[in-house]
XYZ file of C-alpha atoms in Angstrom:
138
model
C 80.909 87.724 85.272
C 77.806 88.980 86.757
C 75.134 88.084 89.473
C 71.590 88.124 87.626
C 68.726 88.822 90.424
C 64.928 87.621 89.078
C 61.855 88.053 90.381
C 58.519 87.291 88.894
C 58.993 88.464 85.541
C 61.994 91.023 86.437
C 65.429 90.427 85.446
C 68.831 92.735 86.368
C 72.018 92.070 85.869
C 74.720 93.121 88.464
C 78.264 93.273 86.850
C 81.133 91.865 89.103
C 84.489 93.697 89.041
C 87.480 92.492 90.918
C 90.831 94.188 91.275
C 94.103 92.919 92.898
C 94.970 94.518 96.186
C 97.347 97.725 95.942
C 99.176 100.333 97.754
C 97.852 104.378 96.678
C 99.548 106.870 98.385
C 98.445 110.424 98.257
C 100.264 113.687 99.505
C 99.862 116.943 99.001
C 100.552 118.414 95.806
C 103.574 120.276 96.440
C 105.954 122.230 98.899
C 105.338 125.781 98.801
C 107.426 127.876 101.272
C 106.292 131.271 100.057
C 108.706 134.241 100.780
C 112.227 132.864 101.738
C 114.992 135.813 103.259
C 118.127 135.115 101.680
C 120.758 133.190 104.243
C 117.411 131.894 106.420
C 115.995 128.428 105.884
C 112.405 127.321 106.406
C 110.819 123.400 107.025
C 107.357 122.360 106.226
C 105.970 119.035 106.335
C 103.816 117.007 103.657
C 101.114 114.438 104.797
C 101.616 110.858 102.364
C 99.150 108.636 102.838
C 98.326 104.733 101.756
C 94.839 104.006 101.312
C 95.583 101.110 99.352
C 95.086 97.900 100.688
C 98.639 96.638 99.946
C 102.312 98.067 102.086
C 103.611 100.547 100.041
C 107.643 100.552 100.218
C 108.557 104.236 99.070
C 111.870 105.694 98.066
C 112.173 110.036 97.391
C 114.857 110.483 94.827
C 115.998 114.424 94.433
C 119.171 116.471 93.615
C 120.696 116.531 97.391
C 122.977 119.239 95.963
C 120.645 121.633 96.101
C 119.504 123.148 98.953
C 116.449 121.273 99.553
C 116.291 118.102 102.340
C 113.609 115.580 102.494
C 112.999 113.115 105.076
C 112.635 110.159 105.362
C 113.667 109.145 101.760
C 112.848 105.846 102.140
C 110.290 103.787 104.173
C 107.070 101.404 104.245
C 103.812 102.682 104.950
C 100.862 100.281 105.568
C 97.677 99.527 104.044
C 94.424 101.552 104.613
C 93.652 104.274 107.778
C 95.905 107.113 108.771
C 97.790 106.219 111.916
C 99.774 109.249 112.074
C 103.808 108.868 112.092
C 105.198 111.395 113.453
C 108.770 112.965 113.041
C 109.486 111.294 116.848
C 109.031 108.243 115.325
C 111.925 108.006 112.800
C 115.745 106.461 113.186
C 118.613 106.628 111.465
C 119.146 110.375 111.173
C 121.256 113.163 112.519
C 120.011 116.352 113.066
C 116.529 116.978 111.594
C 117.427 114.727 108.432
C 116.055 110.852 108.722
C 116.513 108.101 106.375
C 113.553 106.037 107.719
C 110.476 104.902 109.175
C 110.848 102.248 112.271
C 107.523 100.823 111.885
C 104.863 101.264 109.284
C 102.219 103.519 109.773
C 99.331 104.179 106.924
C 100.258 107.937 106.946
C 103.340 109.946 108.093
C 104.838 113.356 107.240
C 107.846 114.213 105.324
C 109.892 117.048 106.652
C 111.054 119.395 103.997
C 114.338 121.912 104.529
C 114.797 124.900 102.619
C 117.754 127.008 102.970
C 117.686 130.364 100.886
C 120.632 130.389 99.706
C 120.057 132.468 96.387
C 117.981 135.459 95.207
C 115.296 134.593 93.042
C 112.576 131.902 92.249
C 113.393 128.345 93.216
C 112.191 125.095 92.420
C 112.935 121.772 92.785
C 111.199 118.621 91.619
C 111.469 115.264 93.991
C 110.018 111.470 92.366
C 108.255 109.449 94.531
C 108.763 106.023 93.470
C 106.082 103.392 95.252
C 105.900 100.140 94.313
C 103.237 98.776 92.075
C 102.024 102.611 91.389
C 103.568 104.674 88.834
C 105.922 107.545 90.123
C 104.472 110.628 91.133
C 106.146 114.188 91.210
C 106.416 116.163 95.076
């Protein structure tokens, strides 16, 4: 489809594009803690956004054997600005780990634990699944 403008002996053609409403979330591209001590732990956090226009129910799937904690794992965020959840605004949790979001925000941070537990390197991947968006890799 297109909208075709004319005037005098001018034509143009303006192409119309439609595309169904859906959630996008962005986030940072990974967790890097840096320099770890052996026996100490560390916690970051990772702005996820939605700037879709659609909710975007979320779910963080990860080895919790290792010694690496993400919360929440699960939650809605909603459609388009940031409105900032914070980690005050979560339920379900003991101690610093949460399993959700009480009410969606557009943007929230995860809170990542690290507890060096191990000389060496250490890495650990973490899926984001959203639906109607393929996964993405934290």
């Amino acid at each position: 489809d297109s909208i075709i403008l004319t005037s005098d002996e001018d034509m143009v053609s303006i192409p119309l594009f439609a595309a169904r409403p859906a959630p996008q979330v962005t986030f940072d591209a990974f967790a890097d803690f840096g320099m770890v001590v052996k026996d100490h732990s560390a916690q970051l956090s990772v702005r996820m956004r939605n700037v879709g226009l659609m909710e975007a129910p979320f779910r963080i799937r990860f080895d919790e054997s290792l010694p690496v904690k993400i919360s929440p794992t699960e939650g809605m965020l909603a459609p388009g600005r940031d409105s900032g959840a914070k980690p005050d605004d979560v339920s379900e949790g003991t101690g610093s780990r949460v399993s959700s979001i009480n009410a969606p925000k557009s943007a929230m941070d995860l809170i990542v634990d690290f507890e060096g537990q191990n000389l060496g390197a250490f890495r650990c991947l973490a899926t984001v699944e959203v639906e109607g968006q393929a996964d993405q890799v934290l």
